[in-house]
PDB file of N, CA and C in Angstrom:
ATOM      1  N   UNK Z   1      -6.709  64.621 -24.452  1.00 85.00           N
ATOM      2  CA  UNK Z   1      -6.010  64.739 -24.274  1.00 85.00           C
ATOM      3  C   UNK Z   1      -5.010  64.526 -25.485  1.00 85.00           C
ATOM      4  N   UNK Z   2      -3.646  65.185 -25.347  1.00 92.00           N
ATOM      5  CA  UNK Z   2      -3.040  64.717 -26.379  1.00 92.00           C
ATOM      6  C   UNK Z   2      -2.474  64.000 -26.431  1.00 92.00           C
ATOM      7  N   UNK Z   3      -1.454  63.241 -26.642  1.00 94.00           N
ATOM      8  CA  UNK Z   3      -0.724  61.776 -26.762  1.00 94.00           C
ATOM      9  C   UNK Z   3       0.548  62.051 -28.008  1.00 94.00           C
ATOM     10  N   UNK Z   4       0.204  63.030 -28.711  1.00 94.00           N
ATOM     11  CA  UNK Z   4       0.566  62.693 -30.310  1.00 94.00           C
ATOM     12  C   UNK Z   4       2.405  63.198 -29.974  1.00 94.00           C
ATOM     13  N   UNK Z   5       3.101  63.550 -28.669  1.00 95.00           N
ATOM     14  CA  UNK Z   5       4.081  63.902 -28.589  1.00 95.00           C
ATOM     15  C   UNK Z   5       4.772  62.143 -27.891  1.00 95.00           C
ATOM     16  N   UNK Z   6       4.317  61.338 -27.339  1.00 96.00           N
ATOM     17  CA  UNK Z   6       4.572  60.307 -26.806  1.00 96.00           C
ATOM     18  C   UNK Z   6       4.118  58.618 -26.794  1.00 96.00           C
ATOM     19  N   UNK Z   7       3.134  59.136 -27.827  1.00 96.00           N
ATOM     20  CA  UNK Z   7       2.780  57.940 -28.567  1.00 96.00           C
ATOM     21  C   UNK Z   7       3.363  58.478 -30.035  1.00 96.00           C
ATOM     22  N   UNK Z   8       4.013  56.535 -30.834  1.00 96.00           N
ATOM     23  CA  UNK Z   8       4.300  57.256 -32.230  1.00 96.00           C
ATOM     24  C   UNK Z   8       3.137  56.197 -32.829  1.00 96.00           C
ATOM     25  N   UNK Z   9       3.138  56.970 -34.571  1.00 94.00           N
ATOM     26  CA  UNK Z   9       1.841  56.750 -34.863  1.00 94.00           C
ATOM     27  C   UNK Z   9       2.167  55.878 -35.180  1.00 94.00           C
ATOM     28  N   UNK Z  10       0.680  54.964 -35.454  1.00 93.00           N
ATOM     29  CA  UNK Z  10       0.269  53.606 -35.363  1.00 93.00           C
ATOM     30  C   UNK Z  10      -0.228  53.316 -34.677  1.00 93.00           C
ATOM     31  N   UNK Z  11       0.378  53.650 -33.608  1.00 95.00           N
ATOM     32  CA  UNK Z  11      -0.182  52.758 -31.834  1.00 95.00           C
ATOM     33  C   UNK Z  11      -1.452  53.140 -31.961  1.00 95.00           C
ATOM     34  N   UNK Z  12      -2.588  51.906 -31.640  1.00 92.00           N
ATOM     35  CA  UNK Z  12      -3.411  51.752 -31.195  1.00 92.00           C
ATOM     36  C   UNK Z  12      -4.634  52.234 -30.498  1.00 92.00           C
ATOM     37  N   UNK Z  13      -3.120  52.541 -28.671  1.00 93.00           N
ATOM     38  CA  UNK Z  13      -4.085  52.437 -28.010  1.00 93.00           C
ATOM     39  C   UNK Z  13      -3.074  52.338 -26.856  1.00 93.00           C
ATOM     40  N   UNK Z  14      -3.481  52.552 -25.793  1.00 94.00           N
ATOM     41  CA  UNK Z  14      -2.555  53.139 -24.948  1.00 94.00           C
ATOM     42  C   UNK Z  14      -2.396  52.298 -23.326  1.00 94.00           C
ATOM     43  N   UNK Z  15      -2.134  52.295 -22.241  1.00 94.00           N
ATOM     44  CA  UNK Z  15      -1.896  51.710 -21.047  1.00 94.00           C
ATOM     45  C   UNK Z  15      -2.130  52.618 -20.267  1.00 94.00           C
ATOM     46  N   UNK Z  16      -2.722  53.095 -18.822  1.00 94.00           N
ATOM     47  CA  UNK Z  16      -2.780  54.463 -18.220  1.00 94.00           C
ATOM     48  C   UNK Z  16      -3.037  54.282 -17.165  1.00 94.00           C
ATOM     49  N   UNK Z  17      -2.287  54.834 -16.232  1.00 96.00           N
ATOM     50  CA  UNK Z  17      -2.661  54.866 -14.377  1.00 96.00           C
ATOM     51  C   UNK Z  17      -3.594  56.114 -14.596  1.00 96.00           C
ATOM     52  N   UNK Z  18      -4.862  55.858 -14.083  1.00 95.00           N
ATOM     53  CA  UNK Z  18      -5.843  56.823 -13.427  1.00 95.00           C
ATOM     54  C   UNK Z  18      -5.984  56.912 -12.212  1.00 95.00           C
ATOM     55  N   UNK Z  19      -5.826  58.245 -11.812  1.00 97.00           N
ATOM     56  CA  UNK Z  19      -6.085  58.860 -11.067  1.00 97.00           C
ATOM     57  C   UNK Z  19      -6.382  59.750  -9.890  1.00 97.00           C
ATOM     58  N   UNK Z  20      -7.772  59.795  -9.070  1.00 97.00           N
ATOM     59  CA  UNK Z  20      -8.355  60.461  -9.013  1.00 97.00           C
ATOM     60  C   UNK Z  20      -8.411  61.332  -7.690  1.00 97.00           C
ATOM     61  N   UNK Z  21      -8.051  62.299  -7.010  1.00 97.00           N
ATOM     62  CA  UNK Z  21      -7.888  62.670  -5.703  1.00 97.00           C
ATOM     63  C   UNK Z  21      -8.867  64.262  -5.451  1.00 97.00           C
ATOM     64  N   UNK Z  22      -8.998  64.381  -4.451  1.00 96.00           N
ATOM     65  CA  UNK Z  22      -9.769  65.364  -3.773  1.00 96.00           C
ATOM     66  C   UNK Z  22     -10.977  65.349  -3.753  1.00 96.00           C
ATOM     67  N   UNK Z  23     -11.749  63.959  -4.207  1.00 95.00           N
ATOM     68  CA  UNK Z  23     -12.812  64.015  -4.940  1.00 95.00           C
ATOM     69  C   UNK Z  23     -14.555  64.433  -3.749  1.00 95.00           C
ATOM     70  N   UNK Z  24     -15.541  64.929  -3.896  1.00 95.00           N
ATOM     71  CA  UNK Z  24     -16.385  65.566  -3.325  1.00 95.00           C
ATOM     72  C   UNK Z  24     -17.080  64.836  -2.340  1.00 95.00           C
ATOM     73  N   UNK Z  25     -18.021  64.238  -3.910  1.00 95.00           N
ATOM     74  CA  UNK Z  25     -18.862  62.929  -3.539  1.00 95.00           C
ATOM     75  C   UNK Z  25     -18.779  62.184  -4.764  1.00 95.00           C
ATOM     76  N   UNK Z  26     -19.437  60.830  -4.810  1.00 96.00           N
ATOM     77  CA  UNK Z  26     -19.394  59.658  -5.427  1.00 96.00           C
ATOM     78  C   UNK Z  26     -19.249  60.002  -6.701  1.00 96.00           C
ATOM     79  N   UNK Z  27     -18.856  59.626  -7.647  1.00 96.00           N
ATOM     80  CA  UNK Z  27     -18.806  59.554  -9.161  1.00 96.00           C
ATOM     81  C   UNK Z  27     -17.572  58.405  -9.723  1.00 96.00           C
ATOM     82  N   UNK Z  28     -17.754  59.201 -11.632  1.00 95.00           N
ATOM     83  CA  UNK Z  28     -16.578  58.078 -11.748  1.00 95.00           C
ATOM     84  C   UNK Z  28     -16.580  58.691 -12.711  1.00 95.00           C
ATOM     85  N   UNK Z  29     -15.215  58.304 -13.711  1.00 95.00           N
ATOM     86  CA  UNK Z  29     -14.450  58.517 -15.393  1.00 95.00           C
ATOM     87  C   UNK Z  29     -14.019  57.900 -16.033  1.00 95.00           C
ATOM     88  N   UNK Z  30     -14.510  57.903 -17.006  1.00 93.00           N
ATOM     89  CA  UNK Z  30     -14.124  57.056 -18.363  1.00 93.00           C
ATOM     90  C   UNK Z  30     -13.074  57.204 -19.008  1.00 93.00           C
ATOM     91  N   UNK Z  31     -12.828  56.531 -19.992  1.00 91.00           N
ATOM     92  CA  UNK Z  31     -11.330  56.392 -20.822  1.00 91.00           C
ATOM     93  C   UNK Z  31     -11.888  56.409 -22.124  1.00 91.00           C
ATOM     94  N   UNK Z  32     -12.200  56.359 -22.938  1.00 83.00           N
ATOM     95  CA  UNK Z  32     -12.743  57.183 -24.709  1.00 83.00           C
ATOM     96  C   UNK Z  32     -13.813  57.003 -24.602  1.00 83.00           C
ATOM     97  N   UNK Z  33     -14.614  56.409 -25.872  1.00 73.00           N
ATOM     98  CA  UNK Z  33     -16.014  55.985 -25.775  1.00 73.00           C
ATOM     99  C   UNK Z  33     -16.707  55.095 -25.932  1.00 73.00           C
ATOM    100  N   UNK Z  34     -15.817  54.229 -24.964  1.00 73.00           N
ATOM    101  CA  UNK Z  34     -16.665  52.849 -24.600  1.00 73.00           C
ATOM    102  C   UNK Z  34     -17.675  53.078 -23.766  1.00 73.00           C
ATOM    103  N   UNK Z  35     -18.400  51.995 -22.866  1.00 69.00           N
ATOM    104  CA  UNK Z  35     -19.326  52.590 -21.968  1.00 69.00           C
ATOM    105  C   UNK Z  35     -18.815  52.196 -20.833  1.00 69.00           C
ATOM    106  N   UNK Z  36     -18.286  51.783 -20.174  1.00 81.00           N
ATOM    107  CA  UNK Z  36     -17.929  51.175 -19.008  1.00 81.00           C
ATOM    108  C   UNK Z  36     -17.038  52.098 -18.267  1.00 81.00           C
ATOM    109  N   UNK Z  37     -17.020  52.500 -17.060  1.00 89.00           N
ATOM    110  CA  UNK Z  37     -16.411  53.402 -16.340  1.00 89.00           C
ATOM    111  C   UNK Z  37     -14.450  52.995 -16.144  1.00 89.00           C
ATOM    112  N   UNK Z  38     -14.184  53.609 -15.636  1.00 91.00           N
ATOM    113  CA  UNK Z  38     -12.665  52.946 -15.646  1.00 91.00           C
ATOM    114  C   UNK Z  38     -11.766  53.548 -14.217  1.00 91.00           C
ATOM    115  N   UNK Z  39     -12.315  53.791 -13.939  1.00 95.00           N
ATOM    116  CA  UNK Z  39     -12.576  54.371 -11.905  1.00 95.00           C
ATOM    117  C   UNK Z  39     -13.611  54.992 -11.370  1.00 95.00           C
ATOM    118  N   UNK Z  40     -14.052  54.229 -10.282  1.00 95.00           N
ATOM    119  CA  UNK Z  40     -15.275  54.905  -9.603  1.00 95.00           C
ATOM    120  C   UNK Z  40     -14.926  55.566  -8.116  1.00 95.00           C
ATOM    121  N   UNK Z  41     -15.598  56.584  -7.656  1.00 95.00           N
ATOM    122  CA  UNK Z  41     -15.116  56.927  -6.465  1.00 95.00           C
ATOM    123  C   UNK Z  41     -16.479  56.719  -5.955  1.00 95.00           C
ATOM    124  N   UNK Z  42     -16.420  56.649  -4.169  1.00 95.00           N
ATOM    125  CA  UNK Z  42     -18.210  56.329  -3.499  1.00 95.00           C
ATOM    126  C   UNK Z  42     -17.908  57.221  -2.009  1.00 95.00           C
ATOM    127  N   UNK Z  43     -17.287  58.353  -1.497  1.00 95.00           N
ATOM    128  CA  UNK Z  43     -17.267  59.639  -0.547  1.00 95.00           C
ATOM    129  C   UNK Z  43     -16.268  60.405  -1.545  1.00 95.00           C
ATOM    130  N   UNK Z  44     -16.461  61.025  -0.583  1.00 95.00           N
ATOM    131  CA  UNK Z  44     -15.647  62.766  -0.489  1.00 95.00           C
ATOM    132  C   UNK Z  44     -14.201  62.659   0.832  1.00 95.00           C
ATOM    133  N   UNK Z  45     -13.299  62.914  -0.096  1.00 96.00           N
ATOM    134  CA  UNK Z  45     -11.893  63.119   0.358  1.00 96.00           C
ATOM    135  C   UNK Z  45     -11.458  62.148  -0.211  1.00 96.00           C
ATOM    136  N   UNK Z  46     -11.490  61.278  -1.512  1.00 96.00           N
ATOM    137  CA  UNK Z  46     -10.926  60.195  -1.469  1.00 96.00           C
ATOM    138  C   UNK Z  46      -9.625  60.380  -2.902  1.00 96.00           C
ATOM    139  N   UNK Z  47      -8.993  59.703  -2.673  1.00 97.00           N
ATOM    140  CA  UNK Z  47      -7.637  59.177  -3.343  1.00 97.00           C
ATOM    141  C   UNK Z  47      -7.387  57.991  -4.085  1.00 97.00           C
ATOM    142  N   UNK Z  48      -7.991  57.716  -5.469  1.00 97.00           N
ATOM    143  CA  UNK Z  48      -7.501  56.309  -5.504  1.00 97.00           C
ATOM    144  C   UNK Z  48      -7.146  55.540  -7.085  1.00 97.00           C
ATOM    145  N   UNK Z  49      -6.641  55.390  -7.691  1.00 97.00           N
ATOM    146  CA  UNK Z  49      -6.028  55.026  -8.820  1.00 97.00           C
ATOM    147  C   UNK Z  49      -6.332  53.349  -9.503  1.00 97.00           C
ATOM    148  N   UNK Z  50      -6.478  53.583 -10.481  1.00 96.00           N
ATOM    149  CA  UNK Z  50      -6.485  52.387 -11.609  1.00 96.00           C
ATOM    150  C   UNK Z  50      -6.052  52.525 -13.144  1.00 96.00           C
ATOM    151  N   UNK Z  51      -5.617  50.915 -12.738  1.00 95.00           N
ATOM    152  CA  UNK Z  51      -5.172  50.588 -14.666  1.00 95.00           C
ATOM    153  C   UNK Z  51      -6.069  51.001 -15.107  1.00 95.00           C
ATOM    154  N   UNK Z  52      -5.729  50.792 -16.654  1.00 93.00           N
ATOM    155  CA  UNK Z  52      -6.335  51.047 -17.978  1.00 93.00           C
ATOM    156  C   UNK Z  52      -6.153  51.043 -19.308  1.00 93.00           C
ATOM    157  N   UNK Z  53      -6.671  49.874 -19.945  1.00 92.00           N
ATOM    158  CA  UNK Z  53      -6.488  50.406 -21.217  1.00 92.00           C
ATOM    159  C   UNK Z  53      -7.547  51.490 -22.320  1.00 92.00           C
ATOM    160  N   UNK Z  54      -6.679  52.314 -23.026  1.00 92.00           N
ATOM    161  CA  UNK Z  54      -7.639  52.979 -24.092  1.00 92.00           C
ATOM    162  C   UNK Z  54      -7.277  52.486 -25.235  1.00 92.00           C
ATOM    163  N   UNK Z  55      -8.321  52.936 -25.719  1.00 91.00           N
ATOM    164  CA  UNK Z  55      -8.111  53.036 -27.510  1.00 91.00           C
ATOM    165  C   UNK Z  55      -7.582  54.563 -27.730  1.00 91.00           C
ATOM    166  N   UNK Z  56      -6.969  54.177 -29.696  1.00 91.00           N
ATOM    167  CA  UNK Z  56      -6.503  56.008 -29.695  1.00 91.00           C
ATOM    168  C   UNK Z  56      -7.276  56.505 -31.046  1.00 91.00           C
ATOM    169  N   UNK Z  57      -7.272  57.838 -30.619  1.00 90.00           N
ATOM    170  CA  UNK Z  57      -7.685  58.335 -32.100  1.00 90.00           C
ATOM    171  C   UNK Z  57      -6.845  57.700 -33.273  1.00 90.00           C
ATOM    172  N   UNK Z  58      -7.870  58.716 -34.540  1.00 90.00           N
ATOM    173  CA  UNK Z  58      -6.028  58.827 -35.142  1.00 90.00           C
ATOM    174  C   UNK Z  58      -5.167  59.852 -35.133  1.00 90.00           C
ATOM    175  N   UNK Z  59      -5.960  61.054 -34.342  1.00 93.00           N
ATOM    176  CA  UNK Z  59      -5.308  61.904 -33.926  1.00 93.00           C
ATOM    177  C   UNK Z  59      -4.153  61.444 -32.421  1.00 93.00           C
ATOM    178  N   UNK Z  60      -4.689  60.396 -31.969  1.00 94.00           N
ATOM    179  CA  UNK Z  60      -2.975  59.881 -31.321  1.00 94.00           C
ATOM    180  C   UNK Z  60      -4.169  60.679 -29.647  1.00 94.00           C
ATOM    181  N   UNK Z  61      -5.349  60.396 -29.405  1.00 93.00           N
ATOM    182  CA  UNK Z  61      -6.054  61.367 -28.388  1.00 93.00           C
ATOM    183  C   UNK Z  61      -6.825  60.385 -27.177  1.00 93.00           C
ATOM    184  N   UNK Z  62      -6.958  60.803 -26.196  1.00 92.00           N
ATOM    185  CA  UNK Z  62      -7.301  59.755 -25.815  1.00 92.00           C
ATOM    186  C   UNK Z  62      -9.060  61.023 -24.896  1.00 92.00           C
ATOM    187  N   UNK Z  63     -10.196  60.660 -25.110  1.00 91.00           N
ATOM    188  CA  UNK Z  63     -11.073  60.992 -23.990  1.00 91.00           C
ATOM    189  C   UNK Z  63     -11.397  60.844 -22.573  1.00 91.00           C
ATOM    190  N   UNK Z  64     -11.342  61.966 -21.536  1.00 93.00           N
ATOM    191  CA  UNK Z  64     -12.041  61.391 -20.384  1.00 93.00           C
ATOM    192  C   UNK Z  64     -13.310  62.311 -20.295  1.00 93.00           C
ATOM    193  N   UNK Z  65     -13.655  61.386 -19.969  1.00 92.00           N
ATOM    194  CA  UNK Z  65     -15.764  61.775 -19.331  1.00 92.00           C
ATOM    195  C   UNK Z  65     -15.790  61.460 -18.119  1.00 92.00           C
ATOM    196  N   UNK Z  66     -16.655  62.158 -17.293  1.00 92.00           N
ATOM    197  CA  UNK Z  66     -16.926  61.698 -16.684  1.00 92.00           C
ATOM    198  C   UNK Z  66     -18.503  62.489 -15.642  1.00 92.00           C
ATOM    199  N   UNK Z  67     -19.145  61.479 -14.150  1.00 93.00           N
ATOM    200  CA  UNK Z  67     -20.000  61.665 -14.050  1.00 93.00           C
ATOM    201  C   UNK Z  67     -19.885  61.852 -12.888  1.00 93.00           C
ATOM    202  N   UNK Z  68     -20.873  62.782 -12.152  1.00 93.00           N
ATOM    203  CA  UNK Z  68     -21.228  62.975 -10.618  1.00 93.00           C
ATOM    204  C   UNK Z  68     -20.299  64.077  -9.982  1.00 93.00           C
ATOM    205  N   UNK Z  69     -19.993  63.187  -8.426  1.00 89.00           N
ATOM    206  CA  UNK Z  69     -18.871  64.855  -7.892  1.00 89.00           C
ATOM    207  C   UNK Z  69     -17.891  64.936  -8.815  1.00 89.00           C
ATOM    208  N   UNK Z  70     -17.842  66.287  -8.613  1.00 91.00           N
ATOM    209  CA  UNK Z  70     -16.347  67.310  -8.812  1.00 91.00           C
ATOM    210  C   UNK Z  70     -14.637  66.642  -8.357  1.00 91.00           C
ATOM    211  N   UNK Z  71     -14.369  65.938  -9.289  1.00 94.00           N
ATOM    212  CA  UNK Z  71     -12.944  65.618  -8.688  1.00 94.00           C
ATOM    213  C   UNK Z  71     -11.497  65.867  -9.631  1.00 94.00           C
ATOM    214  N   UNK Z  72     -10.061  66.282  -8.770  1.00 96.00           N
ATOM    215  CA  UNK Z  72      -9.063  66.575  -9.718  1.00 96.00           C
ATOM    216  C   UNK Z  72      -8.305  64.996 -10.179  1.00 96.00           C
ATOM    217  N   UNK Z  73      -7.801  64.480 -11.289  1.00 96.00           N
ATOM    218  CA  UNK Z  73      -7.702  63.764 -11.624  1.00 96.00           C
ATOM    219  C   UNK Z  73      -5.416  63.658 -12.382  1.00 96.00           C
ATOM    220  N   UNK Z  74      -5.198  62.711 -12.473  1.00 96.00           N
ATOM    221  CA  UNK Z  74      -4.090  62.942 -13.125  1.00 96.00           C
ATOM    222  C   UNK Z  74      -4.543  61.319 -14.048  1.00 96.00           C
ATOM    223  N   UNK Z  75      -3.857  62.129 -15.369  1.00 95.00           N
ATOM    224  CA  UNK Z  75      -3.120  60.389 -16.186  1.00 95.00           C
ATOM    225  C   UNK Z  75      -1.787  60.409 -16.766  1.00 95.00           C
ATOM    226  N   UNK Z  76      -1.317  58.795 -15.917  1.00 96.00           N
ATOM    227  CA  UNK Z  76       0.174  58.814 -16.838  1.00 96.00           C
ATOM    228  C   UNK Z  76      -0.246  57.885 -17.247  1.00 96.00           C
ATOM    229  N   UNK Z  77       1.592  58.140 -18.451  1.00 96.00           N
ATOM    230  CA  UNK Z  77       0.673  57.440 -19.604  1.00 96.00           C
ATOM    231  C   UNK Z  77       2.131  56.004 -18.911  1.00 96.00           C
ATOM    232  N   UNK Z  78       1.864  54.547 -19.425  1.00 97.00           N
ATOM    233  CA  UNK Z  78       2.900  53.480 -19.128  1.00 97.00           C
ATOM    234  C   UNK Z  78       3.161  52.973 -20.255  1.00 97.00           C
ATOM    235  N   UNK Z  79       2.013  52.971 -20.960  1.00 96.00           N
ATOM    236  CA  UNK Z  79       3.072  52.124 -22.146  1.00 96.00           C
ATOM    237  C   UNK Z  79       1.933  52.575 -24.110  1.00 96.00           C
ATOM    238  N   UNK Z  80       2.317  51.833 -24.719  1.00 96.00           N
ATOM    239  CA  UNK Z  80       1.069  52.183 -25.527  1.00 96.00           C
ATOM    240  C   UNK Z  80       0.971  50.670 -26.662  1.00 96.00           C
ATOM    241  N   UNK Z  81      -0.014  49.975 -27.323  1.00 94.00           N
ATOM    242  CA  UNK Z  81       0.026  49.325 -28.016  1.00 94.00           C
ATOM    243  C   UNK Z  81       0.011  49.464 -29.772  1.00 94.00           C
ATOM    244  N   UNK Z  82       0.935  49.243 -30.658  1.00 89.00           N
ATOM    245  CA  UNK Z  82       1.001  48.960 -32.152  1.00 89.00           C
ATOM    246  C   UNK Z  82       0.367  47.932 -32.292  1.00 89.00           C
TER     247      UNK Z  82
END
């Protein structure tokens, strides 16, 4: 996800709120290339949110990856780190 329009050049990271909704079975999402998940869910029909930090690429993007059951997700930008 590109944050170039919302985050100034020189920013090194962001504070995000990551929400999952309409989960179908257990799974997780993670932000960036780190090894730990940012949010986990354990059943169908859950709506959960979690605040997380993520590093930005030089193009000011954040990657969201996941595994497990399908879900819809929402990423809200709360702030940035310079």
